PDB file of C-alpha atoms in Angstrom:
ATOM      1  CA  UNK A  30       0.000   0.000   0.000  1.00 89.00           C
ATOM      2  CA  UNK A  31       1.482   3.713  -1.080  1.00 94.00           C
ATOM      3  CA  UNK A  32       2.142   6.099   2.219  1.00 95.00           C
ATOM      4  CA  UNK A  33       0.621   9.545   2.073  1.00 97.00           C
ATOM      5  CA  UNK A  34       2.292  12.716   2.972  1.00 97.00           C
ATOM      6  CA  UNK A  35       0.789  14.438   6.065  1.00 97.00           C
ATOM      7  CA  UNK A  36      -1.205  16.746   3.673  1.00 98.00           C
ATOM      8  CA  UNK A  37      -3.014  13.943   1.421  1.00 98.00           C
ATOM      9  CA  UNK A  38      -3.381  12.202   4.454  1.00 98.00           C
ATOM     10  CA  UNK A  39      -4.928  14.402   6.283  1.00 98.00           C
ATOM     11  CA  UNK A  40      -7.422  15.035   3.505  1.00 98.00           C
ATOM     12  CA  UNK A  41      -8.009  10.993   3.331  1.00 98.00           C
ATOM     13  CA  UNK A  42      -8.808  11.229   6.736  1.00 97.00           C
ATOM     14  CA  UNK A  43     -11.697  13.830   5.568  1.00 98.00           C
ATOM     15  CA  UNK A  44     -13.399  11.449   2.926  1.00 98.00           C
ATOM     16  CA  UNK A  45     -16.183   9.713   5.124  1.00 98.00           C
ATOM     17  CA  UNK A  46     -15.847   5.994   4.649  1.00 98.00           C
ATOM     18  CA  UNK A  47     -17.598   4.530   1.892  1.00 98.00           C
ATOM     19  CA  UNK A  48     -17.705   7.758   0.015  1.00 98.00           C
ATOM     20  CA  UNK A  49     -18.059   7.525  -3.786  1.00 98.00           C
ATOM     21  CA  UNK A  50     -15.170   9.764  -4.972  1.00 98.00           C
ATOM     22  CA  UNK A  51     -14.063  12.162  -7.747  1.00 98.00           C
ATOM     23  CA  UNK A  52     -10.319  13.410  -7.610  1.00 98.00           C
ATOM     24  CA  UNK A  53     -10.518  16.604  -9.736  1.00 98.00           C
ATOM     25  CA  UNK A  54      -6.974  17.595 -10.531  1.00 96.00           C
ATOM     26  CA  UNK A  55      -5.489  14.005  -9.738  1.00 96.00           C
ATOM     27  CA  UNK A  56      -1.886  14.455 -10.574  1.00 94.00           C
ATOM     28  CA  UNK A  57       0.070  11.805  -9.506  1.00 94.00           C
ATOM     29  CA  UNK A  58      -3.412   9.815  -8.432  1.00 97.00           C
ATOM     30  CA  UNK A  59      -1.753   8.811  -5.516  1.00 98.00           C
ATOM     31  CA  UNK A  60      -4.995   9.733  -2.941  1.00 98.00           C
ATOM     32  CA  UNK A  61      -7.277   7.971  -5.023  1.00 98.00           C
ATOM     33  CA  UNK A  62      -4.750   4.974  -5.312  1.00 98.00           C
ATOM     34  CA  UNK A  63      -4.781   4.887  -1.563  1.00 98.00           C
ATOM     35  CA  UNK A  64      -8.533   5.562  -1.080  1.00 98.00           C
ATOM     36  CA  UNK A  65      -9.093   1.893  -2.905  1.00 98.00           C
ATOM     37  CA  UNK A  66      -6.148  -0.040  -1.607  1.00 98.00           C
ATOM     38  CA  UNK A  67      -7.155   0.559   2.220  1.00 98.00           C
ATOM     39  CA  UNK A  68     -11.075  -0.204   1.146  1.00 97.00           C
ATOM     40  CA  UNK A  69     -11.732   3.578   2.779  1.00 97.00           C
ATOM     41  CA  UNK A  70     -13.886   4.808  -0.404  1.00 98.00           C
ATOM     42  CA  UNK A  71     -14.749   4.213  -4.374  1.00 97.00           C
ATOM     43  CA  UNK A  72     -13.240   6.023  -6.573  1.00 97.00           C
ATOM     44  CA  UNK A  73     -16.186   7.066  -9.692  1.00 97.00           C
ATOM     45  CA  UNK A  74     -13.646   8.951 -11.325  1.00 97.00           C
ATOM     46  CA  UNK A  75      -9.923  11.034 -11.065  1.00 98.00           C
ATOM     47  CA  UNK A  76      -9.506  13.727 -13.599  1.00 97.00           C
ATOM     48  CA  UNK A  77      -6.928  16.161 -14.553  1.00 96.00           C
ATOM     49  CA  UNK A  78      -7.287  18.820 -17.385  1.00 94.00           C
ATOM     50  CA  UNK A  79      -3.729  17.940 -18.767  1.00 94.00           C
ATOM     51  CA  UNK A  80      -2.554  14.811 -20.181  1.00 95.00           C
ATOM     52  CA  UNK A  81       0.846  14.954 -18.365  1.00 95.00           C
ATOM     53  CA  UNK A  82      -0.498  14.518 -14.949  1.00 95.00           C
ATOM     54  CA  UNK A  83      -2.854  11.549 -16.538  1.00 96.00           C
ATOM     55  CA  UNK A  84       0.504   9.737 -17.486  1.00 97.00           C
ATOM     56  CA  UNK A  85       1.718   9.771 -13.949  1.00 96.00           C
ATOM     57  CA  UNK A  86      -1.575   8.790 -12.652  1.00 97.00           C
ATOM     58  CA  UNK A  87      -1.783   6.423 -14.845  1.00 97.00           C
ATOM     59  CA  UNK A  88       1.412   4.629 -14.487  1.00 98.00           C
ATOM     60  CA  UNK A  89       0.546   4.536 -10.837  1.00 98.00           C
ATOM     61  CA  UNK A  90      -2.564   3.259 -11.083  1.00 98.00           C
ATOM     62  CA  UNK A  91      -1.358   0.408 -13.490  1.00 98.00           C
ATOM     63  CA  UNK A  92       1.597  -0.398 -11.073  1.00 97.00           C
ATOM     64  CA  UNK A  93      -0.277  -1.127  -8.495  1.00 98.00           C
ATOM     65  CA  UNK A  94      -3.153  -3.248 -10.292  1.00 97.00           C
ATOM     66  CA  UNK A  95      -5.797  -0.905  -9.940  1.00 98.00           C
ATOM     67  CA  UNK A  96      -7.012  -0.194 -13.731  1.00 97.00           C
ATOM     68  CA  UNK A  97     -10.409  -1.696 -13.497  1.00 97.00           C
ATOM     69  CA  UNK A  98     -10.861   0.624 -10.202  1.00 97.00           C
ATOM     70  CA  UNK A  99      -9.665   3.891 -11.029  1.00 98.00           C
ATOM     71  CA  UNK A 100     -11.184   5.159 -14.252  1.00 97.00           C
ATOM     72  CA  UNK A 101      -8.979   8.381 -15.472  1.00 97.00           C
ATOM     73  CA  UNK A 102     -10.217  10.988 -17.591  1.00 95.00           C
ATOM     74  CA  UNK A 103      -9.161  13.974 -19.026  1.00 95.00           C
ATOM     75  CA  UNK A 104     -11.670  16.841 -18.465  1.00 93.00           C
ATOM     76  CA  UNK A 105     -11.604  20.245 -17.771  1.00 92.00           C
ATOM     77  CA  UNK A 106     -13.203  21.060 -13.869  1.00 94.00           C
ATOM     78  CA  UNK A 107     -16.688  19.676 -12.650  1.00 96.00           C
ATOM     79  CA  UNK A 108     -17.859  19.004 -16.260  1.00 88.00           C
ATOM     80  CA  UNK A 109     -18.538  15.327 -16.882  1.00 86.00           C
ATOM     81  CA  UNK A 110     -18.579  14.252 -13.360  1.00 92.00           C
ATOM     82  CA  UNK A 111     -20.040  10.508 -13.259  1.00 93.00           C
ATOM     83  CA  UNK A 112     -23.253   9.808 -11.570  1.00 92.00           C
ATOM     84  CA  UNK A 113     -23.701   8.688  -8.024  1.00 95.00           C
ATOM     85  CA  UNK A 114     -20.645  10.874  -6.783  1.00 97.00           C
ATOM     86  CA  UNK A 115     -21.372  11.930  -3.315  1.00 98.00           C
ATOM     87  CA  UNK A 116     -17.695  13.487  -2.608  1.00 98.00           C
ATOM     88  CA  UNK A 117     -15.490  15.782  -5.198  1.00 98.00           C
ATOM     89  CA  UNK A 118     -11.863  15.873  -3.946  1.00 98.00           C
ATOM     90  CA  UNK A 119     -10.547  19.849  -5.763  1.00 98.00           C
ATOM     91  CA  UNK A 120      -6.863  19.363  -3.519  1.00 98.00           C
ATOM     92  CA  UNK A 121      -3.097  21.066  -4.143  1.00 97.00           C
ATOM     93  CA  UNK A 122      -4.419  23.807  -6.613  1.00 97.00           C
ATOM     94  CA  UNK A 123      -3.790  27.406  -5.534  1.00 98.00           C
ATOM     95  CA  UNK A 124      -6.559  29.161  -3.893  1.00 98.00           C
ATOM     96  CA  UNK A 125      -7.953  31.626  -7.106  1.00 98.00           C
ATOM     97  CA  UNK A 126      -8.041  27.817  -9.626  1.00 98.00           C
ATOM     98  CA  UNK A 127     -10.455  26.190  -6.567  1.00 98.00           C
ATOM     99  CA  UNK A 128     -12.353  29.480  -7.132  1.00 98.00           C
ATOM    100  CA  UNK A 129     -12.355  29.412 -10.524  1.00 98.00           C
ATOM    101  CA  UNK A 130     -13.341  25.996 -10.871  1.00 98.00           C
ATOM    102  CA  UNK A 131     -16.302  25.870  -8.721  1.00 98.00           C
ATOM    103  CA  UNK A 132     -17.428  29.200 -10.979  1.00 97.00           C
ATOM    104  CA  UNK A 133     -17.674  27.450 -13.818  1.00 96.00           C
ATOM    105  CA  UNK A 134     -19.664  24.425 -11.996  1.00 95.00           C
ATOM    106  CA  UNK A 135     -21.717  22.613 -12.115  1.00 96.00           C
ATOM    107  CA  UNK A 136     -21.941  22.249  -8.656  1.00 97.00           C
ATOM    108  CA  UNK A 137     -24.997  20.019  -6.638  1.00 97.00           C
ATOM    109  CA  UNK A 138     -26.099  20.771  -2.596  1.00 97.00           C
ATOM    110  CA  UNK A 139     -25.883  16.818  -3.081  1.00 97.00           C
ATOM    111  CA  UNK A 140     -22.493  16.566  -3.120  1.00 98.00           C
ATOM    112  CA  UNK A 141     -19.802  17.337  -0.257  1.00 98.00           C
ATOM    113  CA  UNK A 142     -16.748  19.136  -1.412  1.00 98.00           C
ATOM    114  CA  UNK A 143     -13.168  18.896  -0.477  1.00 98.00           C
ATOM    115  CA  UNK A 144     -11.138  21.552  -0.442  1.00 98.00           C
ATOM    116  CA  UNK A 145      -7.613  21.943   0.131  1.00 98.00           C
ATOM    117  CA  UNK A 146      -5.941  25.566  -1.513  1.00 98.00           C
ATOM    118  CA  UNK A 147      -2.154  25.535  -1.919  1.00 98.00           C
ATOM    119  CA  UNK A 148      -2.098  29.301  -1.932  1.00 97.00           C
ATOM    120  CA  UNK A 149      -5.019  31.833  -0.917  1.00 97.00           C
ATOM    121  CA  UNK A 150      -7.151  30.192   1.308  1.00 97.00           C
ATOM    122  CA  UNK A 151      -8.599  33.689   2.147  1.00 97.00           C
ATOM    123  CA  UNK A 152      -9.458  34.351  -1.199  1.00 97.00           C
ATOM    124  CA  UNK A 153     -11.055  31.158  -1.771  1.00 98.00           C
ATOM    125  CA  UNK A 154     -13.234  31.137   2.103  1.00 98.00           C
ATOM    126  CA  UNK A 155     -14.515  34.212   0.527  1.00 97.00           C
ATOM    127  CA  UNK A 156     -15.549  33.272  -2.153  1.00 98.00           C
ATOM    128  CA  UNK A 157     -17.517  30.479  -1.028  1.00 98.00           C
ATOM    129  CA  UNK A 158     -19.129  33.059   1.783  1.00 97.00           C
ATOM    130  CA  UNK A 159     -20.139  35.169  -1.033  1.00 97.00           C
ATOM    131  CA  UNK A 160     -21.649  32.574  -3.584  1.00 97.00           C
ATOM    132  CA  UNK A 161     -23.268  30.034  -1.008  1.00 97.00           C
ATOM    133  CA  UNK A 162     -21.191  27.654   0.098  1.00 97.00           C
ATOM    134  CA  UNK A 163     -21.221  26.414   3.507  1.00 97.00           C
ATOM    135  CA  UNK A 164     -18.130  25.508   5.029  1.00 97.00           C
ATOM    136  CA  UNK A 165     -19.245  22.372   6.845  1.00 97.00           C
ATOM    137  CA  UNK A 166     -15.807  21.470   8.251  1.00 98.00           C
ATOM    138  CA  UNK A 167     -12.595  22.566   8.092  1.00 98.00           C
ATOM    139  CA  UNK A 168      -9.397  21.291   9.397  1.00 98.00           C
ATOM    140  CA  UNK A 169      -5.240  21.675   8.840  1.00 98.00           C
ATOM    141  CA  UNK A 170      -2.287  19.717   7.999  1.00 98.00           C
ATOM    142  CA  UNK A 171       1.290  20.192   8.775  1.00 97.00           C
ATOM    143  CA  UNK A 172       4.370  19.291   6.608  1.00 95.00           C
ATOM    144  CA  UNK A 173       7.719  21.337   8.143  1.00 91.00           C
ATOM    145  CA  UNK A 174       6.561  24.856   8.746  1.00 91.00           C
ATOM    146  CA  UNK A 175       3.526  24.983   6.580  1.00 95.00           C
ATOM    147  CA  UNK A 176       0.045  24.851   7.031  1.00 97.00           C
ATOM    148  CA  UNK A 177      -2.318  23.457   5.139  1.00 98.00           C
ATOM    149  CA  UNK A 178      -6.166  24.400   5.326  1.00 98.00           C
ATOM    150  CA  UNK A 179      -8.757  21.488   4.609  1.00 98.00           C
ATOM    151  CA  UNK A 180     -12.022  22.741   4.012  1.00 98.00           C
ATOM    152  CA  UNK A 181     -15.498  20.558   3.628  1.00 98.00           C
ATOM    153  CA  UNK A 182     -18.255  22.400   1.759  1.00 98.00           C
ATOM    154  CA  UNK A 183     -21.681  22.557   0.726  1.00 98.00           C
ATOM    155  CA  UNK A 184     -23.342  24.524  -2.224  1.00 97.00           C
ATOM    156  CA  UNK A 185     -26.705  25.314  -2.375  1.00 94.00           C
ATOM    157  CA  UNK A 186     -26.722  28.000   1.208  1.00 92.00           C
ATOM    158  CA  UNK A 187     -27.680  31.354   1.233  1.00 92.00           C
ATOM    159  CA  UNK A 188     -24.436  34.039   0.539  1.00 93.00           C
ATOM    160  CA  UNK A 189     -22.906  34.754   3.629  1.00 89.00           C
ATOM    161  CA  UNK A 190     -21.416  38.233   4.185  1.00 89.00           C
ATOM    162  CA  UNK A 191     -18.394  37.247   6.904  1.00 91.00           C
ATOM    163  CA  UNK A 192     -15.972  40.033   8.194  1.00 92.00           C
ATOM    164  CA  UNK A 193     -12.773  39.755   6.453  1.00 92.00           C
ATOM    165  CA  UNK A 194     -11.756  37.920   9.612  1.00 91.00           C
ATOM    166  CA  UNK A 195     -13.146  34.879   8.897  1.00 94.00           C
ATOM    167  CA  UNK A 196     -11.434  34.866   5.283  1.00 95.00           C
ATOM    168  CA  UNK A 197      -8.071  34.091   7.375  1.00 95.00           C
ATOM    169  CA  UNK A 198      -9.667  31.723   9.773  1.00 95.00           C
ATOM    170  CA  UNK A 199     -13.131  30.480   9.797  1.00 96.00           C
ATOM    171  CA  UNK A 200     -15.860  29.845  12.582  1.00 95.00           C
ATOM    172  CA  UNK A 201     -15.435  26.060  11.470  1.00 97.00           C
ATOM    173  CA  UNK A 202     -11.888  26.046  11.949  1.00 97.00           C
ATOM    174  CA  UNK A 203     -12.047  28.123  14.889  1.00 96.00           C
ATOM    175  CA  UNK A 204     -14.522  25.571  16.677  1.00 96.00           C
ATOM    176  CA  UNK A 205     -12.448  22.631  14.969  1.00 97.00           C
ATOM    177  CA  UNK A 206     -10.329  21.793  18.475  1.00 97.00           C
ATOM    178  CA  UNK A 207      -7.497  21.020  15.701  1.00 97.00           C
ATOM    179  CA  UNK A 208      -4.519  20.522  17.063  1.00 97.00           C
ATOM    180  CA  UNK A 209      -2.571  22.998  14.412  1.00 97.00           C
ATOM    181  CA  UNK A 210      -4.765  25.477  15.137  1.00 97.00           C
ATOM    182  CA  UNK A 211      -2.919  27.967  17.580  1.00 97.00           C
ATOM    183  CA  UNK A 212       0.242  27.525  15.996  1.00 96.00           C
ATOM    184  CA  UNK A 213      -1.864  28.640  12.401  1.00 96.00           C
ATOM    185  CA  UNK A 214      -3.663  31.422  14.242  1.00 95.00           C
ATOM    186  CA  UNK A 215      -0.746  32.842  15.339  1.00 95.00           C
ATOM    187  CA  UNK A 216       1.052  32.991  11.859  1.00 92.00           C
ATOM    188  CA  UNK A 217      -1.879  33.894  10.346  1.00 92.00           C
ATOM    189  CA  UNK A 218      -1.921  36.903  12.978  1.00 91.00           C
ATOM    190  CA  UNK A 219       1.921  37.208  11.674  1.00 90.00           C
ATOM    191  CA  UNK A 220       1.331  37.331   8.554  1.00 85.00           C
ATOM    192  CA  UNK A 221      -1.423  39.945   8.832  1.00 85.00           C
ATOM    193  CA  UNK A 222       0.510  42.616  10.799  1.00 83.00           C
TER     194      UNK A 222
END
């Protein structure tokens, strides 16, 4: 079985068991490849816009048997997600691409988003404030010194208008008892001044 970084395993961690998954923006496939060898989810579908990135997913994917599990396709964002997905994975893309992405849609109050921004993540908590989103849940990761948000949303709310505050840290992750959370308040607070 392939070992996860802190980051993708974090976000594993995030996909409620049994999910039915789509990896938008796959890469190296290597969440998806773990999300079917340790039985945690399906995988409907993992994506990337570029044929590159489908290459190394692919080559993964074929070295360690999974072929008939992991369908690729090249696509560009939500379009052509299969039916029955329940959870769209949108991880290691800057902050203004997640926005971007989720513009262009479709997006369904049926389906549970994961979110994890690169770069941004006050740009992007914004956004989804301002065009309905709910952030459900959100959580961090830590790899060295950085911090990496996690958010869970849903579309289909009311726009929300939030202080500029909670574009740096929101009510979710201020509730979230995460562990990372003081030490990302505080560069957050940092960063700010």
């Amino acid at each position: 079985m392939i070992v996860l970084s802190p980051r993708l395993a974090r976000i594993a961690d995030m996909v409620a068991p049994g999910a039915r998954v789509c990896d938008i923006g796959t890469d190296h496939a290597r969440l998806p490849v773990w999300l079917v060898q340790s039985g945690h989810a399906e995988v409907l579908a993992a994506t990337d816009l570029s044929p590159l990135p489908l290459m190394r997913a692919r080559r993964l994917i074929a070295r360690c048997g999974l072929e008939d599990k992991i369908p690729l396709r090249q696509t560009d964002g939500l379009r052509d997600l299969p039916a029955g997905a329940d959870t769209v994975l949108l991880c290691g893309m800057g902050g203004d691409t997640l926005c971007d992405i989720l513009k262009k849609g479709p997006v369904s109050p049926d389906i549970l988003y994961i979110l994890q921004p690169m770069t941004h993540a006050e740009r992007l908590r914004r956004f989804l404030y301002e065009n309905g989103f709910a952030i459900v849940q959100e959580a961090l990761a830590r790899e060295d010194a950085r911090f990496y948000p996690i958010l869970i949303v849903r579309a289909g709310q009311a726009p929300q208008a939030e202080p500029a505050a909670r574009w740096y840290i929101s009510r979710a992750l201020e509730t979230s008892g995460d562990p990372h959370y003081p030490a990302y308040r505080m560069a957050q607070t940092h960063r700010l001044e």
